[in-house]
């Protein structure tokens, strides 16, 4: 079996007596080698099993929910299992991500060891269904993880969640054989994958994609270039959206494929040096006469656009959750600093100008999280969440940018210095308003939806 030895080693490490265990200590989850308690992977499996017995909610059209974590009605309180999951992710972030974030920002080094440890404790590939070796967590469950990891470093979180984006169309539309082959391997080894849709001339305009796939016997030949591909140079395989009918409209012109990263004809571009999230591996990928078996086609020919867009209903709430994590970090750093920093004989937090900024920052975090949780809950319960996913993405990304800028302002001159954490937050925040659909695209989706709803009465 592929990666069998590594998988066995992982299971042993996550079993009883593992040197990486999850233990409740004074109400918090901690990693400790001497404590005998629930291993992280077992905890996550219990979270999934606790949901399996519950009936899977269905939307108005009878569509099956994305995950068995669906609940019959909304509840603003997290379940005990979700609280444990949140604490696990928080503890992992405190130990493994936050202390190393500045190093990875400074060097741009890809966080291989951190991602490997995240895989070992079950915080990577959390969408993968149980029948393919995964945990099958719901979107809300995954949002809790995304917020906590992004609190430590959104660049590291982006690298981790890029796996989820590439896996989403596979989960939604691939054959059982493809799922076993490509999702299964993600649970056997700490591998990465990538979502290849954006092109140099087609970002927000997905319909403008020029990459083509031409049928040749029982295979397809792919030619074209993709750009800004997260995990591009680290991926084991790519989800690729290509045009298969040049004369059709966007809804029928594209088809999705899984392409092995070591396929002949693939060229990986240089690592892009970005303003923020510097450790995220972002590259251009070129496909030159890359031959792919028809068995690697995802769903029907001409249904790729729907698959790619459907993936966003799952991943946009998670990107928004990561933005909430960054916004919360900026707020908490500013709050702590404002209490310690004194001017004119008192802490600056007692000056109304600063206090009101802190109030607005707190409001933004809570309101954004509310939209994230609603959009995630809707998806988990089989309801179409496109409108609320766009609302969550638009609001949370802008709150992240505002909170980061306000944190720099509250820190004053120190905020402009790399010895303090908030200047990194300000650089990292900007991409949230760009990737997975710009703020303008989100407003386009929102405005069209609400206008159409009003016209229908």
Short mmCIF file of N, CA and C in Angstrom, two decimals, residues 33 121 128-129 214 243 249 275 312 426:
data_model
loop_
_atom_site.label_atom_id
_atom_site.label_comp_id
_atom_site.label_asym_id
_atom_site.label_seq_id
_atom_site.Cartn_x
_atom_site.Cartn_y
_atom_site.Cartn_z
N UNK A 33 3.86 14.80 26.70
CA UNK A 33 4.32 13.44 26.47
C UNK A 33 4.08 12.53 27.66
N UNK A 121 -1.64 14.96 13.73
CA UNK A 121 -2.68 15.08 14.76
C UNK A 121 -4.08 15.22 14.18
N UNK A 128 -11.93 15.10 4.06
CA UNK A 128 -11.98 13.80 3.41
C UNK A 128 -12.94 12.86 4.14
N UNK A 129 -13.91 12.27 3.42
CA UNK A 129 -14.89 11.40 4.07
C UNK A 129 -14.25 10.16 4.71
N UNK A 214 -8.12 18.51 -24.97
CA UNK A 214 -8.64 17.93 -26.22
C UNK A 214 -8.62 16.41 -26.10
N UNK A 243 -10.87 24.03 -20.63
CA UNK A 243 -11.96 24.18 -21.60
C UNK A 243 -11.98 22.97 -22.53
N UNK A 249 -21.20 27.85 -23.78
CA UNK A 249 -21.14 28.90 -22.75
C UNK A 249 -20.40 28.36 -21.54
N UNK A 275 3.60 40.06 -0.97
CA UNK A 275 3.61 41.07 0.08
C UNK A 275 3.46 40.43 1.46
N UNK A 312 -16.38 26.49 -3.96
CA UNK A 312 -16.31 27.75 -3.23
C UNK A 312 -17.36 27.84 -2.12
N UNK A 426 -0.83 43.08 8.98
CA UNK A 426 -1.32 44.03 7.97
C UNK A 426 -0.95 43.56 6.57
#
